[in-house]
Amino acid sequence: MIILGAPFQQQLSWPLRTVRLLGLIVLLVNIARVAPRPGWQGQGLAVVITLSLATAGWQLWLASDWLPRYAVTIAWVLIGVPGGVLAGLSPHSGAIAFPAVALTDAGARLAHRRTFALGVACTAGVLAGHLAAGWRFAVPHLLLLFACALLGTLRWQYVQRAEQSELLLSNAEYAAQEHARAATLAERTRIAREIHDILAHSLAALSVQLKAIDALVEDGAGADRIRPWVGRAEQLTNEGIVETRRAILALRGETLPLEQLLVGILGVYREQDGAAAEFRAVGDPVELPADIAMTLYRTAQEALTNVRKHAPGSRVETELRYRPGEVELTVVNRVPERVGAPAGGDQGVAGLAECGTGYGLAGMRERAEAVGGLLDAGPHKDSWRVHLRIPL
């Protein structure tokens, strides 16, 4: 966007160019009719020379749009300095308009140092002219030049502030767009994480059940042997539907019954795996935001899935602890000697890769980081411990 008055960017419209041309004609007529008039000797000759230079600079100023950028600087010097001398030589005319116009336009389009330098040159020209013709109008002329330079400088400052405001507005709009884009990507990641968990904990198990049923059918098993597997498949399907509803509630920001959910999945673990599972809540319960509650629930769910894969039948202890300003979840399972405890988190991920998507432990860490939490998963004495801490 081009702002009127910006350095070397002002494009003159034809009406404005016409007004400036008419102003030059008026000045020429005025100066020609006021003593000392142009002549070929003495002050008349000095008037002719200075008027010619100032007029040439004015014409160059009018044509600066089609000339190199430095042409406008030359125009200001020619208008201001010889015009200042002419103002001193012909104090009763309007010649002071030459340096006044040059300083006003330059002040609006140049930095302060360059405007000051041009102002010094114009002042020297005016003083030189008054030195030859008298000092009667010297002070008014100098005050007028100072006022014009100040007016141009104020215009320059206004333009700079306008450009800075436009830049700040543009940056703010860009930042808002990037913020919206980041929020969209974060929401997509969150939805993808929920889809993964639903698939990993419901559809993957359902696939195993269906394969088992298919194997039983191929072996010629009777209905009595197949029916429990079909019932289990139906149960997994219903659980998947329930998990989907819970994910939708979390995405909508609605409150989740966290402790009830934890007790529920531990009950399923006891029933299906025939293993001991305990849950305890410590501290004064507080209402947790939906995203934090879902993160805690998914972490416990993923931890139980890993127990089934790597240490089936082992005892599981789950603790939900409320502390001032934070909440903690700890899931500990004793690793049977026949299975062996993984050496670290990376090997745990490798085990998951063999049994499923391999995204479980990484997904838990991503969930924790998304809500500002910290997840620690690894061997702890003769057990495997998953510990999640989330600030509130």
Tab-separated table of C-alpha atoms in Angstrom:
chain	number	residue	atom	x	y	z
A	1	MET	CA	0.000	0.000	0.000
A	2	ILE	CA	1.416	3.415	-1.000
A	3	ILE	CA	0.829	6.183	1.525
A	4	LEU	CA	0.787	9.768	0.272
A	5	GLY	CA	3.955	11.479	1.403
A	6	ALA	CA	6.032	8.349	1.947
A	7	PRO	CA	9.669	8.886	0.907
A	8	PHE	CA	10.139	8.695	-2.872
A	9	GLN	CA	6.730	7.027	-3.313
A	10	GLN	CA	4.408	9.952	-3.851
A	11	GLN	CA	2.783	9.742	-7.260
A	12	LEU	CA	1.441	13.135	-8.277
A	13	SER	CA	-2.052	13.286	-9.652
A	14	TRP	CA	-2.642	15.526	-12.651
A	15	PRO	CA	-4.766	18.049	-10.692
A	16	LEU	CA	-1.997	18.464	-8.113
A	17	ARG	CA	0.630	18.711	-10.845
A	18	THR	CA	-1.458	21.394	-12.548
A	19	VAL	CA	-1.758	23.386	-9.303
A	20	ARG	CA	2.009	23.317	-8.826
A	21	LEU	CA	2.568	24.441	-12.400
A	22	LEU	CA	0.142	27.341	-11.940
A	23	GLY	CA	1.953	28.245	-8.704
A	24	LEU	CA	5.231	28.494	-10.609
A	25	ILE	CA	3.644	30.769	-13.235
A	26	VAL	CA	2.218	33.051	-10.530
A	27	LEU	CA	5.638	33.316	-8.871
A	28	LEU	CA	7.354	34.156	-12.158
A	29	VAL	CA	4.851	36.900	-12.939
A	30	ASN	CA	5.094	38.297	-9.391
A	31	ILE	CA	8.884	38.355	-9.335
A	32	ALA	CA	9.071	39.949	-12.808
A	33	ARG	CA	6.881	42.869	-11.638
A	34	VAL	CA	8.632	43.602	-8.327
A	35	ALA	CA	11.934	45.464	-7.943
A	36	PRO	CA	14.657	44.612	-8.509
A	37	ARG	CA	13.417	43.378	-11.825
A	38	PRO	CA	15.333	40.859	-13.935
A	39	GLY	CA	18.101	42.485	-15.995
A	40	TRP	CA	21.548	41.968	-17.410
A	41	GLN	CA	23.630	43.710	-14.788
A	42	GLY	CA	23.883	44.104	-11.018
A	43	GLN	CA	21.035	42.712	-8.922
A	44	GLY	CA	18.898	42.283	-12.055
A	45	LEU	CA	21.379	39.742	-13.403
A	46	ALA	CA	21.478	37.954	-10.024
A	47	VAL	CA	17.673	37.781	-10.125
A	48	VAL	CA	17.771	36.247	-13.610
A	49	ILE	CA	20.322	33.592	-12.596
A	50	THR	CA	18.678	32.581	-9.326
A	51	LEU	CA	15.190	32.662	-10.835
A	52	SER	CA	16.328	30.459	-13.721
A	53	LEU	CA	17.881	27.897	-11.379
A	54	ALA	CA	14.850	27.848	-9.077
A	55	THR	CA	12.515	27.530	-12.064
A	56	ALA	CA	14.571	24.640	-13.456
A	57	GLY	CA	14.443	22.917	-10.071
A	58	TRP	CA	10.675	23.444	-9.911
A	59	GLN	CA	10.221	21.877	-13.353
A	60	LEU	CA	12.445	18.978	-12.349
A	61	TRP	CA	10.298	18.575	-9.245
A	62	LEU	CA	7.184	18.340	-11.424
A	63	ALA	CA	8.769	15.677	-13.661
A	64	SER	CA	10.427	13.647	-10.849
A	65	ASP	CA	7.965	10.741	-11.320
A	66	TRP	CA	9.639	9.863	-14.621
A	67	LEU	CA	13.234	10.478	-13.439
A	68	PRO	CA	15.639	8.593	-11.135
A	69	ARG	CA	15.017	8.906	-7.402
A	70	TYR	CA	17.908	11.267	-6.823
A	71	ALA	CA	16.307	13.765	-9.223
A	72	VAL	CA	13.847	14.961	-6.567
A	73	THR	CA	16.746	15.687	-4.195
A	74	ILE	CA	18.438	17.789	-6.890
A	75	ALA	CA	15.122	19.562	-7.445
A	76	TRP	CA	14.804	20.457	-3.747
A	77	VAL	CA	18.349	21.875	-3.689
A	78	LEU	CA	17.770	23.942	-6.842
A	79	ILE	CA	14.428	25.268	-5.582
A	80	GLY	CA	15.615	25.940	-2.044
A	81	VAL	CA	19.118	27.417	-2.309
A	82	PRO	CA	18.904	29.694	-5.394
A	83	GLY	CA	15.281	30.399	-4.400
A	84	GLY	CA	16.502	31.483	-0.950
A	85	VAL	CA	19.031	33.854	-2.521
A	86	LEU	CA	16.277	35.218	-4.746
A	87	ALA	CA	14.043	35.760	-1.688
A	88	GLY	CA	16.778	37.869	-0.117
A	89	LEU	CA	17.396	39.829	-3.327
A	90	SER	CA	13.676	40.451	-3.928
A	91	PRO	CA	12.156	40.598	-0.405
A	92	HIS	CA	8.962	42.339	-1.562
A	93	SER	CA	8.072	39.507	-3.958
A	94	GLY	CA	6.807	36.032	-3.212
A	95	ALA	CA	10.190	34.450	-3.925
A	96	ILE	CA	10.362	33.118	-0.368
A	97	ALA	CA	7.849	30.522	-1.588
A	98	PHE	CA	10.693	28.691	-3.385
A	99	PRO	CA	12.658	27.603	-0.279
A	100	ALA	CA	9.424	27.266	1.725
A	101	VAL	CA	7.986	24.759	-0.750
A	102	ALA	CA	11.281	22.849	-0.940
A	103	LEU	CA	11.558	22.502	2.859
A	104	THR	CA	7.902	21.540	3.302
A	105	ASP	CA	8.044	18.793	0.681
A	106	ALA	CA	11.480	17.522	1.701
A	107	GLY	CA	10.549	17.507	5.387
A	108	ALA	CA	7.551	15.310	4.630
A	109	ARG	CA	9.606	12.797	2.651
A	110	LEU	CA	13.099	12.751	4.168
A	111	ALA	CA	14.584	11.769	7.508
A	112	HIS	CA	15.270	14.583	9.968
A	113	ARG	CA	19.013	14.799	9.294
A	114	ARG	CA	18.577	15.333	5.558
A	115	THR	CA	15.817	17.872	6.114
A	116	PHE	CA	18.081	19.742	8.530
A	117	ALA	CA	20.911	19.772	5.981
A	118	LEU	CA	18.603	21.193	3.306
A	119	GLY	CA	17.268	23.731	5.818
A	120	VAL	CA	20.817	24.928	6.571
A	121	ALA	CA	21.534	25.324	2.838
A	122	CYS	CA	18.282	27.279	2.268
A	123	THR	CA	19.009	29.498	5.287
A	124	ALA	CA	22.473	30.240	3.933
A	125	GLY	CA	20.942	31.175	0.592
A	126	VAL	CA	18.400	33.533	2.210
A	127	LEU	CA	21.116	35.202	4.316
A	128	ALA	CA	23.323	35.585	1.243
A	129	GLY	CA	20.494	37.320	-0.618
A	130	HIS	CA	19.718	39.629	2.314
A	131	LEU	CA	23.423	40.417	2.645
A	132	ALA	CA	23.223	42.059	-0.784
A	133	ALA	CA	19.769	43.690	-0.466
A	134	GLY	CA	19.319	44.456	3.274
A	135	TRP	CA	18.104	42.704	6.425
A	136	ARG	CA	14.610	44.140	6.794
A	137	PHE	CA	12.732	40.913	5.983
A	138	ALA	CA	15.443	38.443	7.069
A	139	VAL	CA	13.833	37.424	10.376
A	140	PRO	CA	10.312	36.859	8.951
A	141	HIS	CA	11.806	34.835	6.101
A	142	LEU	CA	13.823	32.647	8.479
A	143	LEU	CA	10.831	32.090	10.757
A	144	LEU	CA	8.737	31.087	7.739
A	145	LEU	CA	11.382	28.574	6.639
A	146	PHE	CA	11.541	27.122	10.138
A	147	ALA	CA	7.755	26.762	10.238
A	148	CYS	CA	7.710	25.045	6.826
A	149	ALA	CA	10.467	22.612	7.824
A	150	LEU	CA	8.608	21.850	11.052
A	151	LEU	CA	5.350	21.308	9.155
A	152	GLY	CA	7.065	18.884	6.772
A	153	THR	CA	8.709	17.026	9.645
A	154	LEU	CA	5.393	16.607	11.429
A	155	ARG	CA	3.945	15.238	8.207
A	156	TRP	CA	6.865	12.768	7.969
A	157	GLN	CA	6.280	11.606	11.552
A	158	TYR	CA	2.588	11.143	10.827
A	159	VAL	CA	3.375	9.043	7.778
A	160	GLN	CA	5.853	6.911	9.739
A	161	ARG	CA	3.306	6.283	12.473
A	162	ALA	CA	0.671	5.430	9.877
A	163	GLU	CA	3.012	2.944	8.200
A	164	GLN	CA	3.946	1.405	11.565
A	165	SER	CA	0.289	1.112	12.523
A	166	GLU	CA	-0.455	-0.568	9.208
A	167	LEU	CA	2.467	-2.949	9.727
A	168	LEU	CA	1.339	-3.766	13.272
A	169	LEU	CA	-2.194	-4.371	12.028
A	170	SER	CA	-0.885	-6.638	9.277
A	171	ASN	CA	1.268	-8.549	11.786
A	172	ALA	CA	-1.687	-8.871	14.161
A	173	GLU	CA	-3.862	-10.260	11.387
A	174	TYR	CA	-1.117	-12.696	10.392
A	175	ALA	CA	-0.647	-13.763	14.024
A	176	ALA	CA	-4.403	-14.295	14.383
A	177	GLN	CA	-4.435	-16.422	11.236
A	178	GLU	CA	-1.480	-18.487	12.461
A	179	HIS	CA	-3.120	-18.889	15.871
A	180	ALA	CA	-6.320	-20.117	14.228
A	181	ARG	CA	-4.297	-22.464	12.017
A	182	ALA	CA	-2.403	-23.835	15.036
A	183	ALA	CA	-5.658	-24.296	16.931
A	184	THR	CA	-7.120	-26.187	13.975
A	185	LEU	CA	-4.081	-28.454	13.738
A	186	ALA	CA	-4.166	-29.068	17.491
A	187	GLU	CA	-7.842	-30.001	17.309
A	188	ARG	CA	-7.159	-32.343	14.414
A	189	THR	CA	-4.369	-33.984	16.396
A	190	ARG	CA	-6.666	-34.349	19.375
A	191	ILE	CA	-9.390	-35.960	17.271
A	192	ALA	CA	-6.842	-38.282	15.643
A	193	ARG	CA	-5.599	-39.312	19.094
A	194	GLU	CA	-9.140	-40.115	20.221
A	195	ILE	CA	-9.755	-42.160	17.074
A	196	HIS	CA	-6.546	-44.090	17.673
A	197	ASP	CA	-7.511	-44.943	21.225
A	198	ILE	CA	-10.974	-46.100	20.222
A	199	LEU	CA	-9.549	-48.280	17.453
A	200	ALA	CA	-6.712	-49.626	19.579
A	201	HIS	CA	-8.881	-50.610	22.530
A	202	SER	CA	-12.049	-51.730	20.798
A	203	LEU	CA	-11.676	-52.571	17.129
A	204	ALA	CA	-8.308	-54.271	17.517
A	205	ALA	CA	-9.690	-56.527	20.243
A	206	LEU	CA	-12.798	-57.146	18.160
A	207	SER	CA	-10.598	-58.227	15.265
A	208	VAL	CA	-8.899	-60.792	17.510
A	209	GLN	CA	-12.279	-62.141	18.598
A	210	LEU	CA	-13.468	-62.486	15.011
A	211	LYS	CA	-10.291	-64.308	14.004
A	212	ALA	CA	-10.765	-66.689	16.935
A	213	ILE	CA	-14.364	-67.326	15.870
A	214	ASP	CA	-13.212	-67.986	12.326
A	215	ALA	CA	-10.651	-70.475	13.598
A	216	LEU	CA	-13.276	-72.235	15.681
A	217	VAL	CA	-15.584	-72.469	12.672
A	218	GLU	CA	-12.792	-73.988	10.570
A	219	ASP	CA	-12.131	-76.545	13.321
A	220	GLY	CA	-15.793	-77.509	13.258
A	221	ALA	CA	-16.518	-76.295	16.793
A	222	GLY	CA	-20.075	-76.411	18.000
A	223	ALA	CA	-22.342	-73.525	18.848
A	224	ASP	CA	-21.637	-73.900	22.569
A	225	ARG	CA	-17.949	-73.150	22.017
A	226	ILE	CA	-18.540	-70.344	19.527
A	227	ARG	CA	-21.318	-68.511	21.410
A	228	PRO	CA	-19.076	-67.099	24.218
A	229	TRP	CA	-16.717	-65.662	21.623
A	230	VAL	CA	-19.607	-64.080	19.758
A	231	GLY	CA	-20.889	-62.626	23.028
A	232	ARG	CA	-17.471	-61.187	23.748
A	233	ALA	CA	-17.338	-59.650	20.263
A	234	GLU	CA	-20.726	-58.065	20.839
A	235	GLN	CA	-19.539	-56.719	24.175
A	236	LEU	CA	-16.454	-55.186	22.556
A	237	THR	CA	-18.668	-53.558	19.934
A	238	ASN	CA	-20.831	-51.986	22.639
A	239	GLU	CA	-17.743	-50.833	24.500
A	240	GLY	CA	-16.487	-49.201	21.314
A	241	ILE	CA	-19.756	-47.303	20.964
A	242	VAL	CA	-19.516	-46.165	24.593
A	243	GLU	CA	-15.897	-45.105	24.084
A	244	THR	CA	-16.909	-43.078	21.051
A	245	ARG	CA	-19.561	-41.266	23.074
A	246	ARG	CA	-17.035	-40.515	25.798
A	247	ALA	CA	-14.619	-39.124	23.249
A	248	ILE	CA	-17.338	-36.876	21.840
A	249	LEU	CA	-18.164	-35.625	25.351
A	250	ALA	CA	-14.493	-34.838	25.956
A	251	LEU	CA	-14.152	-33.031	22.635
A	252	ARG	CA	-17.200	-30.946	23.557
A	253	GLY	CA	-15.623	-30.085	26.902
A	254	GLU	CA	-18.275	-31.806	29.020
A	255	THR	CA	-17.405	-33.211	32.455
A	256	LEU	CA	-16.395	-36.881	32.627
A	257	PRO	CA	-16.891	-39.137	35.709
A	258	LEU	CA	-13.186	-39.985	35.948
A	259	GLU	CA	-13.161	-42.105	39.100
A	260	GLN	CA	-16.189	-44.062	37.898
A	261	LEU	CA	-14.474	-44.724	34.569
A	262	LEU	CA	-11.274	-45.916	36.273
A	263	VAL	CA	-13.213	-48.257	38.545
A	264	GLY	CA	-15.059	-49.558	35.487
A	265	ILE	CA	-12.004	-50.473	33.419
A	266	LEU	CA	-10.328	-52.111	36.422
A	267	GLY	CA	-13.485	-54.154	36.999
A	268	VAL	CA	-13.401	-55.319	33.384
A	269	TYR	CA	-9.727	-56.252	33.829
A	270	ARG	CA	-10.526	-58.335	36.929
A	271	GLU	CA	-13.467	-60.035	35.209
A	272	GLN	CA	-11.833	-60.830	31.873
A	273	ASP	CA	-8.246	-61.519	32.963
A	274	GLY	CA	-8.956	-63.075	36.333
A	275	ALA	CA	-6.308	-60.907	37.960
A	276	ALA	CA	-6.312	-58.638	40.998
A	277	ALA	CA	-6.841	-54.944	40.371
A	278	GLU	CA	-7.146	-52.209	42.990
A	279	PHE	CA	-8.063	-48.549	42.761
A	280	ARG	CA	-7.775	-45.831	45.354
A	281	ALA	CA	-8.296	-42.093	45.276
A	282	VAL	CA	-6.193	-39.946	47.622
A	283	GLY	CA	-6.847	-36.325	48.536
A	284	ASP	CA	-9.820	-34.025	48.125
A	285	PRO	CA	-11.454	-34.631	44.727
A	286	VAL	CA	-11.850	-31.631	42.427
A	287	GLU	CA	-13.794	-31.252	39.183
A	288	LEU	CA	-11.288	-31.728	36.382
A	289	PRO	CA	-11.495	-30.180	32.910
A	290	ALA	CA	-12.683	-32.627	30.271
A	291	ASP	CA	-9.355	-32.777	28.431
A	292	ILE	CA	-7.415	-33.523	31.636
A	293	ALA	CA	-9.939	-36.148	32.756
A	294	MET	CA	-9.801	-37.825	29.351
A	295	THR	CA	-5.990	-37.803	29.410
A	296	LEU	CA	-5.950	-39.518	32.805
A	297	TYR	CA	-8.533	-42.073	31.684
A	298	ARG	CA	-6.789	-42.868	28.398
A	299	THR	CA	-3.454	-43.241	30.199
A	300	ALA	CA	-4.920	-45.769	32.617
A	301	GLN	CA	-6.656	-47.559	29.746
A	302	GLU	CA	-3.448	-47.755	27.710
A	303	ALA	CA	-1.497	-48.930	30.757
A	304	LEU	CA	-3.953	-51.819	31.253
A	305	THR	CA	-3.713	-52.714	27.566
A	306	ASN	CA	0.074	-52.907	27.882
A	307	VAL	CA	-0.290	-55.112	30.975
A	308	ARG	CA	-2.445	-57.525	28.956
A	309	LYS	CA	0.164	-57.595	26.180
A	310	HIS	CA	3.376	-57.815	28.199
A	311	ALA	CA	2.417	-59.128	31.636
A	312	PRO	CA	-0.958	-60.886	31.389
A	313	GLY	CA	-2.536	-61.838	34.659
A	314	SER	CA	-0.341	-59.588	36.803
A	315	ARG	CA	-1.708	-57.582	39.729
A	316	VAL	CA	-2.505	-53.949	38.933
A	317	GLU	CA	-2.634	-51.104	41.449
A	318	THR	CA	-4.027	-47.752	40.323
A	319	GLU	CA	-3.905	-44.579	42.380
A	320	LEU	CA	-5.473	-41.205	41.593
A	321	ARG	CA	-3.989	-38.559	43.878
A	322	TYR	CA	-5.278	-35.008	44.175
A	323	ARG	CA	-2.676	-32.494	45.278
A	324	PRO	CA	-2.905	-28.701	45.595
A	325	GLY	CA	-2.520	-27.413	42.052
A	326	GLU	CA	-2.028	-30.792	40.385
A	327	VAL	CA	-3.365	-34.310	39.943
A	328	GLU	CA	-1.392	-37.552	39.643
A	329	LEU	CA	-2.185	-40.976	38.244
A	330	THR	CA	-0.037	-44.011	38.990
A	331	VAL	CA	-0.568	-47.462	37.482
A	332	VAL	CA	1.756	-50.210	38.779
A	333	ASN	CA	1.757	-53.851	37.753
A	334	ARG	CA	3.974	-56.622	39.029
A	335	VAL	CA	5.822	-58.255	36.159
A	336	PRO	CA	5.740	-62.082	36.219
A	337	GLU	CA	9.133	-63.720	36.091
A	338	ARG	CA	8.216	-65.669	32.977
A	339	VAL	CA	7.619	-62.417	31.093
A	340	GLY	CA	10.408	-60.274	32.383
A	341	ALA	CA	10.378	-56.542	32.869
A	342	PRO	CA	11.285	-54.412	29.896
A	343	ALA	CA	14.536	-52.615	30.232
A	344	GLY	CA	13.075	-49.218	29.447
A	345	GLY	CA	10.451	-47.171	27.692
A	346	ASP	CA	11.892	-47.697	24.224
A	347	GLN	CA	11.721	-51.470	24.476
A	348	GLY	CA	8.178	-51.112	25.754
A	349	VAL	CA	7.339	-49.303	22.541
A	350	ALA	CA	8.952	-52.079	20.556
A	351	GLY	CA	6.759	-54.621	22.348
A	352	LEU	CA	3.714	-52.611	21.455
A	353	ALA	CA	4.790	-52.531	17.846
A	354	GLU	CA	4.746	-56.311	17.806
A	355	CYS	CA	1.276	-56.558	19.300
A	356	GLY	CA	-0.525	-53.499	17.963
A	357	THR	CA	-0.004	-50.063	16.452
A	358	GLY	CA	3.108	-49.268	18.454
A	359	TYR	CA	1.659	-45.850	19.192
A	360	GLY	CA	0.433	-46.468	22.755
A	361	LEU	CA	3.332	-45.184	24.879
A	362	ALA	CA	4.091	-42.360	22.450
A	363	GLY	CA	0.401	-41.454	22.416
A	364	MET	CA	0.331	-41.290	26.221
A	365	ARG	CA	3.296	-38.912	26.229
A	366	GLU	CA	1.705	-36.738	23.556
A	367	ARG	CA	-1.519	-36.580	25.540
A	368	ALA	CA	0.382	-35.569	28.665
A	369	GLU	CA	2.293	-32.837	26.841
A	370	ALA	CA	-0.913	-31.512	25.253
A	371	VAL	CA	-2.338	-30.663	28.696
A	372	GLY	CA	0.998	-29.539	30.174
A	373	GLY	CA	1.617	-32.801	32.026
A	374	LEU	CA	4.608	-35.098	32.448
A	375	LEU	CA	4.518	-38.850	31.854
A	376	ASP	CA	7.052	-41.292	33.216
A	377	ALA	CA	6.822	-44.962	32.208
A	378	GLY	CA	9.423	-47.593	33.036
A	379	PRO	CA	10.661	-50.301	35.425
A	380	HIS	CA	10.224	-49.642	39.135
A	381	LYS	CA	11.847	-52.275	41.365
A	382	ASP	CA	10.202	-55.566	40.302
A	383	SER	CA	7.254	-53.813	38.662
A	384	TRP	CA	6.394	-51.626	35.712
A	385	ARG	CA	5.074	-48.188	36.617
A	386	VAL	CA	3.246	-45.555	34.607
A	387	HIS	CA	3.147	-42.197	36.386
A	388	LEU	CA	1.345	-39.117	35.042
A	389	ARG	CA	1.403	-35.695	36.709
A	390	ILE	CA	-0.743	-32.824	35.380
A	391	PRO	CA	-0.807	-29.295	36.838
A	392	LEU	CA	-4.239	-27.736	37.307
